[in-house]
Amino acid sequence: MTQSDSKLNIFVHNTAVVDEGAHIGSNTKVWHFSHVSSGSRIGEGCTLGQNVYVASGVVIGDRCKIQNNVSLYEGVCLEDEVFCGPSCVFTNDFYPRAQPSQGWEISATLVKKGASIGANATIVCGNTIGEFAMVAAGAVVAQDVCDYALVVGVPAKQIGWVCSCGRKLNKQEDKSYLCPLCEKRFEF
């Protein structure tokens, strides 16, 4: 049987677990085998794919899409309209240890509005990914990423700029950048 809240149009698959005290916005879907922890906050119109984990204290904005096998640990904040590709990884402690006496030192990670993170990318904690930035599949982000930047590789390096529509921008003779799809012009 599937759990749902018809008043807010929230869908929670019957294999998913949503702890008491978690906040889920209207028109959000939580799919198979996902776990949303108490104290987390998910905005409106989001989709959490299969096997997504959302820890306590995580904040997810409106209209985010989190693909299968993504874990969002304490300290992670996604602004509105963020895309997290399948199996991308967020860390949250620079000095992780299994010993209980060591404790955890959580370092915050911020992913700004409209940013996209490719499949199997790793986001090292303590960094910010800028608005509408694009992190390529498999990249390892170990430093901040500028707004509209396209980063690739291990460690991730900027190789260009992207439009808010997601297309790579073309450099023009006047040193501006033009989107080949929507024809927006940018100056960086």
Coordinates of N, CA, C and O in Angstrom, one line a residue:
M1 N 0.8 -1.2 0.0 CA 0.0 0.0 0.0 C 0.9 1.3 0.0 O 1.9 1.3 0.6
T2 N 0.5 2.3 -0.7 CA 1.2 3.5 -0.8 C 0.7 4.5 0.2 O -0.5 4.7 0.3
Q3 N 1.6 5.2 0.9 CA 1.2 6.3 1.7 C 1.1 7.6 0.9 O 1.9 7.8 0.0
S4 N 0.2 8.4 1.3 CA 0.1 9.7 0.6 C -0.7 10.7 1.5 O -1.3 10.3 2.4
D5 N -0.5 12.0 1.1 CA -1.3 13.0 1.8 C -2.0 13.8 0.7 O -1.4 14.6 0.0
S6 N -3.2 13.4 0.5 CA -4.0 14.0 -0.7 C -4.2 15.5 -0.6 O -4.2 16.2 -1.6
K7 N -4.2 16.0 0.6 CA -4.4 17.5 0.8 C -3.2 18.2 0.3 O -3.4 19.3 -0.4
L8 N -2.0 17.8 0.5 CA -0.8 18.4 0.0 C -0.3 17.8 -1.2 O 0.7 18.2 -1.8
N9 N -0.9 16.7 -1.7 CA -0.5 16.0 -2.9 C 0.9 15.5 -2.7 O 1.8 15.6 -3.6
I10 N 1.2 14.9 -1.6 CA 2.5 14.3 -1.3 C 2.4 12.8 -1.5 O 1.4 12.2 -1.0
F11 N 3.3 12.3 -2.2 CA 3.4 10.8 -2.5 C 4.6 10.2 -1.8 O 5.7 10.7 -2.0
V12 N 4.4 9.2 -1.0 CA 5.5 8.4 -0.4 C 5.2 7.0 -0.7 O 4.2 6.4 -0.2
H13 N 6.1 6.4 -1.4 CA 6.0 4.9 -1.7 C 6.0 4.1 -0.5 O 6.6 4.5 0.5
N14 N 5.3 3.0 -0.5 CA 5.1 2.2 0.7 C 6.4 1.6 1.2 O 6.5 1.1 2.4
T15 N 7.5 1.5 0.4 CA 8.7 1.0 0.9 C 9.6 2.1 1.5 O 10.7 1.8 2.0
A16 N 9.2 3.4 1.3 CA 10.0 4.5 1.8 C 9.6 4.7 3.3 O 8.6 4.4 3.8
V17 N 10.6 5.3 4.0 CA 10.4 5.7 5.4 C 10.5 7.2 5.6 O 11.5 7.7 5.2
V18 N 9.5 7.8 6.2 CA 9.6 9.2 6.5 C 9.3 9.3 8.0 O 8.3 9.0 8.5
D19 N 10.4 9.7 8.7 CA 10.3 9.8 10.2 C 9.4 10.9 10.6 O 9.3 12.0 9.9
E20 N 8.8 10.7 11.7 CA 8.0 11.8 12.3 C 8.9 13.0 12.6 O 10.0 12.8 13.0
G21 N 8.4 14.2 12.3 CA 9.2 15.4 12.5 C 10.0 15.8 11.2 O 10.6 16.9 11.2
A22 N 9.9 15.1 10.1 CA 10.4 15.5 8.8 C 9.3 16.4 8.2 O 8.1 16.1 8.3
H23 N 9.8 17.4 7.5 CA 8.9 18.3 6.8 C 9.0 18.0 5.3 O 10.1 18.2 4.7
I24 N 7.9 17.7 4.6 CA 7.8 17.5 3.2 C 6.8 18.5 2.6 O 5.6 18.5 3.0
G25 N 7.2 19.3 1.6 CA 6.3 20.2 1.0 C 5.4 19.6 0.0 O 5.5 18.4 -0.4
S26 N 4.4 20.3 -0.4 CA 3.3 19.8 -1.3 C 3.9 19.4 -2.7 O 5.0 19.9 -3.1
N27 N 3.2 18.5 -3.3 CA 3.6 18.0 -4.6 C 4.9 17.4 -4.7 O 5.6 17.4 -5.8
T28 N 5.4 16.8 -3.6 CA 6.7 16.1 -3.6 C 6.5 14.6 -3.6 O 5.5 14.1 -3.1
K29 N 7.4 13.9 -4.3 CA 7.3 12.5 -4.4 C 8.6 11.9 -3.8 O 9.7 12.3 -4.1
V30 N 8.4 10.8 -2.9 CA 9.4 10.1 -2.3 C 9.3 8.6 -2.8 O 8.3 8.0 -2.4
W31 N 10.3 8.1 -3.5 CA 10.1 6.8 -4.2 C 10.8 5.7 -3.4 O 11.2 5.9 -2.3
H32 N 10.8 4.5 -4.0 CA 11.2 3.2 -3.3 C 12.4 3.3 -2.5 O 13.4 3.9 -2.9
F33 N 12.3 2.7 -1.3 CA 13.4 2.5 -0.4 C 14.2 3.7 0.1 O 15.3 3.6 0.5
S34 N 13.5 4.9 0.0 CA 14.1 6.1 0.5 C 13.9 6.3 2.0 O 12.9 5.7 2.5
H35 N 14.7 7.1 2.6 CA 14.5 7.4 4.0 C 14.7 8.9 4.3 O 15.8 9.4 3.9
V36 N 13.7 9.5 4.8 CA 13.7 10.9 5.1 C 13.7 11.1 6.6 O 12.7 10.6 7.3
S37 N 14.8 11.6 7.2 CA 14.9 11.6 8.7 C 14.2 12.8 9.3 O 14.0 13.8 8.7
S38 N 13.9 12.6 10.6 CA 13.3 13.6 11.4 C 14.2 14.9 11.4 O 15.4 14.7 11.5
G39 N 13.6 16.0 11.3 CA 14.4 17.3 11.4 C 15.0 17.7 10.0 O 15.6 18.7 9.9
S40 N 14.6 17.0 9.0 CA 15.0 17.4 7.6 C 13.8 18.2 7.0 O 12.7 18.1 7.5
R41 N 14.2 19.0 6.0 CA 13.1 19.8 5.4 C 13.3 19.7 3.9 O 14.3 20.1 3.3
I42 N 12.2 19.3 3.3 CA 12.1 19.1 1.8 C 11.0 20.1 1.3 O 9.9 20.1 1.8
G43 N 11.4 20.9 0.3 CA 10.5 21.8 -0.3 C 9.4 21.3 -1.1 O 9.2 20.0 -1.2
E44 N 8.7 22.1 -1.9 CA 7.6 21.8 -2.7 C 8.0 21.3 -4.1 O 9.0 21.7 -4.6
G45 N 7.3 20.3 -4.6 CA 7.5 19.9 -6.0 C 8.8 19.2 -6.2 O 9.3 19.2 -7.3
C46 N 9.3 18.5 -5.2 CA 10.6 17.8 -5.3 C 10.3 16.3 -5.7 O 9.2 15.8 -5.5
T47 N 11.3 15.7 -6.3 CA 11.3 14.2 -6.6 C 12.5 13.6 -6.0 O 13.6 14.0 -6.3
L48 N 12.3 12.6 -5.1 CA 13.4 11.9 -4.5 C 13.3 10.5 -5.1 O 12.3 9.8 -4.9
G49 N 14.3 10.1 -5.9 CA 14.3 8.8 -6.6 C 14.5 7.6 -5.6 O 14.5 7.8 -4.4
Q50 N 14.7 6.5 -6.1 CA 14.9 5.2 -5.4 C 16.1 5.3 -4.5 O 17.2 5.8 -4.9
N51 N 16.0 4.9 -3.3 CA 17.2 4.7 -2.4 C 17.9 6.0 -2.0 O 19.1 6.1 -2.0
V52 N 17.1 7.1 -1.8 CA 17.7 8.4 -1.4 C 17.6 8.5 0.1 O 16.6 8.1 0.7
Y53 N 18.7 9.0 0.7 CA 18.7 9.2 2.2 C 18.8 10.7 2.4 O 19.7 11.3 1.9
V54 N 18.0 11.2 3.3 CA 18.0 12.6 3.7 C 18.2 12.6 5.2 O 17.3 12.2 6.0
A55 N 19.3 13.1 5.7 CA 19.6 13.1 7.1 C 19.0 14.2 7.8 O 18.5 15.2 7.2
S56 N 18.9 14.2 9.1 CA 18.4 15.2 10.0 C 19.2 16.5 9.7 O 20.4 16.5 9.6
G57 N 18.5 17.6 9.6 CA 19.1 18.9 9.4 C 19.4 19.3 8.0 O 19.7 20.4 7.7
V58 N 19.2 18.4 7.1 CA 19.3 18.7 5.7 C 18.2 19.5 5.2 O 17.0 19.3 5.6
V59 N 18.5 20.5 4.3 CA 17.5 21.4 3.8 C 17.5 21.2 2.3 O 18.6 21.4 1.6
I60 N 16.3 21.0 1.7 CA 16.2 20.8 0.2 C 15.1 21.8 -0.2 O 14.0 21.8 0.3
G61 N 15.5 22.7 -1.1 CA 14.6 23.7 -1.6 C 13.4 23.2 -2.5 O 13.2 21.9 -2.6
D62 N 12.7 24.1 -3.1 CA 11.6 23.7 -4.0 C 12.1 23.2 -5.4 O 13.1 23.6 -5.9
R63 N 11.3 22.3 -5.9 CA 11.5 21.7 -7.3 C 12.9 21.1 -7.5 O 13.5 21.2 -8.6
C64 N 13.4 20.5 -6.5 CA 14.7 19.8 -6.7 C 14.4 18.4 -7.2 O 13.4 17.8 -6.9
K65 N 15.4 17.8 -7.9 CA 15.3 16.5 -8.4 C 16.5 15.7 -8.0 O 17.7 16.1 -8.3
I66 N 16.3 14.7 -7.1 CA 17.4 13.9 -6.6 C 17.2 12.5 -7.1 O 16.3 11.8 -6.8
Q67 N 18.2 12.1 -7.9 CA 18.1 10.8 -8.6 C 18.5 9.7 -7.7 O 18.8 9.9 -6.5
N68 N 18.4 8.4 -8.1 CA 18.6 7.2 -7.3 C 19.9 7.2 -6.6 O 20.9 7.7 -7.2
N69 N 20.0 6.6 -5.4 CA 21.2 6.3 -4.7 C 22.0 7.5 -4.2 O 23.2 7.4 -4.2
V70 N 21.3 8.6 -3.9 CA 22.0 9.8 -3.4 C 21.7 9.9 -1.9 O 20.6 9.7 -1.4
S71 N 22.8 10.1 -1.1 CA 22.7 10.3 0.3 C 23.0 11.8 0.6 O 24.1 12.2 0.3
L72 N 22.1 12.5 1.3 CA 22.3 13.9 1.7 C 22.5 13.8 3.2 O 21.6 13.6 4.0
Y73 N 23.8 14.1 3.7 CA 24.1 14.0 5.1 C 24.0 15.4 5.8 O 23.9 16.4 5.1
E74 N 23.9 15.3 7.1 CA 23.8 16.6 7.9 C 24.8 17.6 7.4 O 26.0 17.3 7.1
G75 N 24.4 18.8 7.2 CA 25.3 19.9 6.8 C 25.0 20.3 5.3 O 25.5 21.3 4.8
V76 N 24.3 19.5 4.6 CA 24.0 19.7 3.2 C 22.8 20.6 3.0 O 21.7 20.3 3.6
C77 N 22.9 21.6 2.2 CA 21.7 22.5 1.9 C 21.6 22.6 0.4 O 22.6 23.0 -0.3
L78 N 20.5 22.3 -0.2 CA 20.2 22.5 -1.6 C 19.2 23.6 -1.8 O 18.1 23.5 -1.2
E79 N 19.6 24.6 -2.5 CA 18.6 25.7 -2.8 C 17.6 25.2 -3.8 O 17.6 24.0 -4.2
D80 N 16.7 26.0 -4.3 CA 15.7 25.6 -5.3 C 16.2 25.1 -6.6 O 17.3 25.6 -7.1
E81 N 15.5 24.2 -7.2 CA 15.8 23.7 -8.6 C 17.2 23.1 -8.8 O 17.7 23.2 -9.8
V82 N 17.7 22.4 -7.8 CA 18.9 21.7 -7.9 C 18.7 20.3 -8.4 O 17.7 19.6 -8.0
F83 N 19.6 19.8 -9.3 CA 19.5 18.5 -9.8 C 20.7 17.7 -9.3 O 21.9 18.2 -9.4
C84 N 20.5 16.5 -8.7 CA 21.5 15.6 -8.2 C 21.4 14.4 -9.0 O 20.4 13.6 -8.9
G85 N 22.4 14.1 -9.8 CA 22.4 12.9 -10.7 C 22.6 11.6 -9.9 O 22.9 11.6 -8.7
P86 N 22.3 10.5 -10.5 CA 22.4 9.2 -9.8 C 23.7 8.9 -9.2 O 24.8 9.2 -9.7
S87 N 23.6 8.5 -7.9 CA 24.8 8.1 -7.1 C 25.8 9.2 -6.9 O 27.0 8.9 -6.6
C88 N 25.4 10.4 -7.0 CA 26.4 11.5 -6.6 C 26.5 11.4 -5.1 O 25.7 10.9 -4.4
V89 N 27.7 11.9 -4.6 CA 28.1 11.7 -3.2 C 28.4 13.0 -2.5 O 29.1 13.9 -3.1
F90 N 27.8 13.2 -1.4 CA 28.1 14.4 -0.5 C 28.8 13.9 0.7 O 28.3 13.0 1.4
T91 N 30.0 14.5 1.0 CA 30.6 14.2 2.3 C 30.2 15.3 3.3 O 29.7 16.3 2.9
N92 N 30.5 15.0 4.6 CA 30.2 16.1 5.6 C 31.2 16.2 6.7 O 31.0 17.0 7.6
D93 N 32.3 15.5 6.6 CA 33.3 15.6 7.7 C 34.7 15.4 7.1 O 35.0 14.5 6.4
F94 N 35.6 16.5 7.3 CA 36.9 16.4 6.7 C 37.8 15.4 7.3 O 38.8 14.9 6.7
Y95 N 37.5 15.0 8.6 CA 38.4 14.1 9.3 C 37.5 12.9 9.9 O 37.5 12.7 11.1
P96 N 36.9 12.1 9.0 CA 36.0 11.0 9.5 C 36.8 9.9 10.1 O 37.8 9.5 9.7
R97 N 36.2 9.5 11.2 CA 36.8 8.3 12.0 C 35.6 7.5 12.5 O 34.5 8.0 12.8
A98 N 35.8 6.2 12.7 CA 34.8 5.3 13.2 C 34.7 5.3 14.7 O 33.7 5.0 15.3
Q99 N 35.8 5.8 15.4 CA 35.9 5.7 16.8 C 34.9 6.8 17.4 O 34.9 7.9 17.1
P100 N 34.0 6.3 18.3 CA 33.1 7.2 18.9 C 33.7 8.4 19.7 O 33.1 9.5 19.8
S101 N 34.9 8.2 20.2 CA 35.5 9.3 21.0 C 36.0 10.4 20.1 O 36.2 11.5 20.6
Q102 N 36.2 10.1 18.8 CA 36.7 11.1 17.9 C 35.6 12.2 17.6 O 35.9 13.4 17.5
G103 N 34.4 11.8 17.5 CA 33.3 12.7 17.3 C 33.2 13.1 15.8 O 34.1 12.8 15.0
W104 N 32.2 13.9 15.5 CA 32.1 14.4 14.1 C 32.2 15.9 14.1 O 31.8 16.6 15.0
E105 N 32.9 16.4 13.0 CA 33.0 17.8 12.8 C 32.4 18.1 11.5 O 33.0 18.0 10.4
I106 N 31.1 18.4 11.5 CA 30.3 18.6 10.3 C 30.7 19.9 9.6 O 30.8 21.0 10.3
S107 N 31.0 19.8 8.3 CA 31.3 21.0 7.5 C 30.2 21.2 6.5 O 29.9 20.2 5.8
A108 N 29.6 22.3 6.4 CA 28.4 22.6 5.6 C 28.8 22.6 4.1 O 29.9 23.0 3.7
T109 N 27.8 22.2 3.3 CA 27.9 22.2 1.9 C 26.7 22.9 1.3 O 25.6 22.6 1.7
L110 N 26.9 23.9 0.5 CA 25.7 24.6 -0.1 C 25.8 24.5 -1.6 O 26.8 24.7 -2.3
V111 N 24.6 24.1 -2.2 CA 24.4 24.0 -3.6 C 23.3 25.0 -3.9 O 22.2 24.9 -3.5
K112 N 23.7 26.0 -4.7 CA 22.9 27.1 -5.0 C 21.9 26.8 -6.1 O 22.0 25.9 -6.8
K113 N 20.9 27.7 -6.2 CA 19.8 27.6 -7.1 C 20.2 27.2 -8.5 O 21.1 27.8 -9.1
G114 N 19.5 26.2 -9.0 CA 19.6 25.8 -10.4 C 20.8 25.0 -10.8 O 21.0 24.6 -11.9
A115 N 21.7 24.7 -9.8 CA 22.9 23.9 -10.1 C 22.6 22.5 -10.4 O 21.6 22.0 -9.9
S116 N 23.5 21.9 -11.2 CA 23.3 20.5 -11.6 C 24.6 19.7 -11.2 O 25.7 20.2 -11.5
I117 N 24.4 18.5 -10.6 CA 25.5 17.7 -10.3 C 25.4 16.3 -11.0 O 24.3 15.7 -10.9
G118 N 26.4 16.0 -11.8 CA 26.3 14.8 -12.6 C 26.4 13.5 -11.8 O 26.8 13.4 -10.7
A119 N 26.1 12.4 -12.5 CA 26.1 11.1 -11.9 C 27.5 10.7 -11.4 O 28.5 11.1 -12.0
N120 N 27.5 10.1 -10.2 CA 28.8 9.7 -9.6 C 29.8 10.8 -9.2 O 30.9 10.5 -9.0
A121 N 29.3 12.0 -9.3 CA 30.2 13.1 -8.8 C 30.3 13.1 -7.3 O 29.4 12.6 -6.6
T122 N 31.5 13.5 -6.8 CA 31.7 13.6 -5.3 C 31.8 15.1 -5.0 O 32.7 15.8 -5.6
I123 N 31.1 15.5 -4.0 CA 31.2 16.9 -3.5 C 31.8 16.8 -2.1 O 31.2 16.4 -1.1
V124 N 33.0 17.3 -2.0 CA 33.7 17.3 -0.7 C 33.1 18.4 0.2 O 32.8 19.5 -0.3
C125 N 32.9 18.2 1.4 CA 32.2 19.1 2.3 C 32.9 20.4 2.5 O 34.1 20.5 2.2
G126 N 32.2 21.4 2.9 CA 32.8 22.7 3.1 C 32.8 23.6 1.9 O 33.4 24.7 1.9
N127 N 32.2 23.2 0.8 CA 32.3 23.9 -0.5 C 30.9 24.4 -0.9 O 29.9 23.9 -0.4
T128 N 30.9 25.4 -1.7 CA 29.7 26.0 -2.3 C 29.7 25.8 -3.8 O 30.7 26.1 -4.5
I129 N 28.6 25.3 -4.4 CA 28.5 25.2 -5.8 C 27.5 26.3 -6.2 O 26.4 26.4 -5.7
G130 N 28.0 27.2 -7.1 CA 27.2 28.4 -7.4 C 26.0 28.2 -8.2 O 25.7 27.1 -8.7
E131 N 25.2 29.2 -8.4 CA 24.0 29.2 -9.1 C 24.2 28.7 -10.5 O 25.1 29.2 -11.2
F132 N 23.3 27.8 -11.0 CA 23.3 27.3 -12.3 C 24.6 26.7 -12.8 O 24.8 26.4 -14.0
A133 N 25.5 26.4 -11.9 CA 26.8 25.7 -12.2 C 26.5 24.3 -12.6 O 25.4 23.7 -12.2
M134 N 27.4 23.7 -13.3 CA 27.2 22.3 -13.8 C 28.5 21.5 -13.4 O 29.6 21.9 -13.8
V135 N 28.3 20.5 -12.6 CA 29.4 19.6 -12.2 C 29.2 18.3 -13.1 O 28.2 17.6 -13.0
A136 N 30.3 18.0 -13.9 CA 30.2 16.9 -14.8 C 30.2 15.5 -14.0 O 30.6 15.4 -12.9
A137 N 29.6 14.5 -14.7 CA 29.6 13.2 -14.1 C 31.0 12.7 -13.7 O 32.0 13.0 -14.5
G138 N 31.1 12.2 -12.5 CA 32.4 11.6 -12.1 C 33.4 12.6 -11.5 O 34.4 12.3 -11.0
A139 N 33.1 13.9 -11.6 CA 34.0 15.0 -11.1 C 34.1 14.9 -9.5 O 33.1 14.4 -8.9
V140 N 35.2 15.4 -9.0 CA 35.4 15.5 -7.6 C 35.6 17.0 -7.2 O 36.6 17.5 -7.6
V141 N 34.5 17.6 -6.6 CA 34.6 19.0 -6.3 C 35.3 19.1 -4.9 O 34.7 18.7 -3.9
A142 N 36.4 19.8 -4.9 CA 37.2 20.0 -3.7 C 37.4 21.4 -3.4 O 38.2 21.8 -2.5
Q143 N 36.8 22.3 -4.1 CA 36.8 23.8 -3.9 C 35.5 24.4 -4.4 O 34.8 23.7 -5.1
D144 N 35.3 25.6 -4.0 CA 34.1 26.3 -4.4 C 34.0 26.3 -6.0 O 35.0 26.4 -6.7
V145 N 32.7 26.3 -6.5 CA 32.5 26.4 -7.9 C 31.7 27.7 -8.1 O 30.7 27.9 -7.5
C146 N 32.1 28.5 -9.1 CA 31.5 29.8 -9.4 C 30.1 29.6 -10.0 O 29.8 28.6 -10.6
D147 N 29.3 30.6 -9.9 CA 28.0 30.7 -10.6 C 28.2 30.4 -12.1 O 29.2 30.9 -12.7
Y148 N 27.4 29.6 -12.7 CA 27.4 29.3 -14.2 C 28.7 28.6 -14.6 O 28.9 28.4 -15.9
A149 N 29.5 28.1 -13.8 CA 30.8 27.4 -14.2 C 30.5 26.0 -14.6 O 29.6 25.3 -14.0
L150 N 31.2 25.5 -15.5 CA 31.2 24.1 -15.9 C 32.5 23.5 -15.4 O 33.6 23.9 -15.8
V151 N 32.4 22.5 -14.5 CA 33.6 21.9 -14.0 C 33.6 20.4 -14.3 O 32.6 19.7 -14.3
V152 N 34.8 19.9 -14.5 CA 35.0 18.4 -14.9 C 36.3 17.9 -14.2 O 37.2 18.7 -13.9
G153 N 36.4 16.6 -14.1 CA 37.6 16.0 -13.7 C 37.9 15.8 -12.2 O 37.0 16.1 -11.4
V154 N 39.0 15.2 -11.9 CA 39.5 14.9 -10.6 C 40.8 15.5 -10.3 O 41.8 15.0 -10.9
P155 N 41.0 16.5 -9.5 CA 39.9 17.3 -8.9 C 39.2 18.1 -10.0 O 39.8 18.4 -11.1
A156 N 38.0 18.6 -9.7 CA 37.2 19.3 -10.7 C 37.9 20.6 -11.0 O 38.3 21.4 -10.1
K157 N 38.0 20.9 -12.3 CA 38.5 22.2 -12.8 C 37.5 22.8 -13.8 O 36.8 22.1 -14.5
Q158 N 37.5 24.1 -13.8 CA 36.5 24.8 -14.7 C 37.1 24.8 -16.1 O 38.2 25.1 -16.4
I159 N 36.2 24.4 -17.0 CA 36.5 24.3 -18.5 C 35.7 25.2 -19.3 O 35.9 25.3 -20.5
G160 N 34.7 25.9 -18.7 CA 33.8 26.8 -19.4 C 32.7 27.3 -18.6 O 32.8 27.2 -17.3
W161 N 31.7 27.8 -19.3 CA 30.5 28.4 -18.6 C 29.3 27.8 -19.2 O 29.3 27.3 -20.4
V162 N 28.2 27.7 -18.4 CA 26.9 27.2 -18.9 C 25.8 28.2 -18.7 O 25.9 29.1 -17.8
C163 N 24.8 28.1 -19.5 CA 23.6 29.0 -19.4 C 22.7 28.4 -18.3 O 22.8 27.3 -17.9
S164 N 21.8 29.2 -17.9 CA 20.8 28.7 -16.9 C 19.9 27.6 -17.5 O 19.4 26.8 -16.8
C165 N 19.9 27.5 -18.9 CA 19.2 26.4 -19.5 C 20.0 25.1 -19.6 O 19.5 24.1 -20.0
G166 N 21.3 25.2 -19.2 CA 22.2 24.0 -19.1 C 23.1 23.9 -20.3 O 24.0 23.0 -20.2
R167 N 23.0 24.7 -21.3 CA 23.9 24.5 -22.5 C 25.2 25.2 -22.2 O 25.3 26.3 -21.6
K168 N 26.3 24.6 -22.8 CA 27.6 25.3 -22.7 C 27.6 26.6 -23.5 O 27.1 26.6 -24.7
L169 N 28.2 27.6 -23.0 CA 28.2 28.9 -23.6 C 29.4 29.0 -24.6 O 30.4 28.5 -24.3
N170 N 29.1 29.7 -25.7 CA 30.2 29.9 -26.7 C 30.8 31.3 -26.5 O 30.0 32.3 -26.5
K171 N 32.1 31.4 -26.5 CA 32.8 32.7 -26.4 C 32.7 33.5 -27.7 O 32.9 32.9 -28.8
Q172 N 32.3 34.8 -27.6 CA 32.2 35.6 -28.7 C 33.4 36.5 -28.9 O 34.2 36.7 -28.0
E173 N 33.5 37.1 -30.1 CA 34.7 38.0 -30.4 C 34.8 39.2 -29.4 O 35.9 39.6 -29.1
D174 N 33.6 39.7 -28.9 CA 33.6 40.8 -28.0 C 33.9 40.3 -26.5 O 33.7 41.1 -25.6
K175 N 34.2 39.0 -26.4 CA 34.6 38.4 -25.1 C 33.3 38.1 -24.2 O 33.5 37.8 -23.1
S176 N 32.2 38.3 -24.8 CA 31.0 37.9 -24.1 C 30.7 36.4 -24.4 O 31.5 35.8 -25.2
Y177 N 29.7 35.8 -23.8 CA 29.4 34.4 -24.0 C 27.9 34.3 -24.4 O 27.1 35.0 -23.8
L178 N 27.7 33.5 -25.4 CA 26.3 33.4 -25.9 C 25.8 31.9 -25.8 O 26.6 31.0 -26.2
C179 N 24.6 31.8 -25.4 CA 24.0 30.4 -25.4 C 23.5 30.0 -26.8 O 22.8 30.8 -27.4
P180 N 23.9 28.8 -27.2 CA 23.5 28.4 -28.6 C 22.0 28.0 -28.7 O 21.5 28.0 -29.8
L181 N 21.4 27.8 -27.5 CA 20.0 27.4 -27.5 C 19.0 28.6 -27.3 O 18.2 28.9 -28.2
C182 N 19.2 29.3 -26.2 CA 18.2 30.4 -25.9 C 18.7 31.7 -26.2 O 18.0 32.7 -26.1
E183 N 20.0 31.8 -26.7 CA 20.6 33.1 -27.1 C 20.8 34.1 -26.1 O 20.9 35.3 -26.4
K184 N 20.8 33.7 -24.8 CA 21.1 34.7 -23.7 C 22.6 35.0 -23.8 O 23.4 34.1 -24.2
R185 N 22.9 36.2 -23.5 CA 24.3 36.7 -23.5 C 24.8 36.9 -22.1 O 24.1 37.5 -21.3
F186 N 26.0 36.5 -21.8 CA 26.6 36.7 -20.5 C 28.0 37.4 -20.6 O 28.7 37.2 -21.6
E187 N 28.3 38.1 -19.6 CA 29.7 38.6 -19.4 C 30.2 38.2 -18.1 O 29.6 38.4 -17.1
F188 N 31.4 37.6 -18.1 CA 32.0 37.1 -16.8 C 33.3 37.8 -16.6 O 34.0 38.2 -17.4

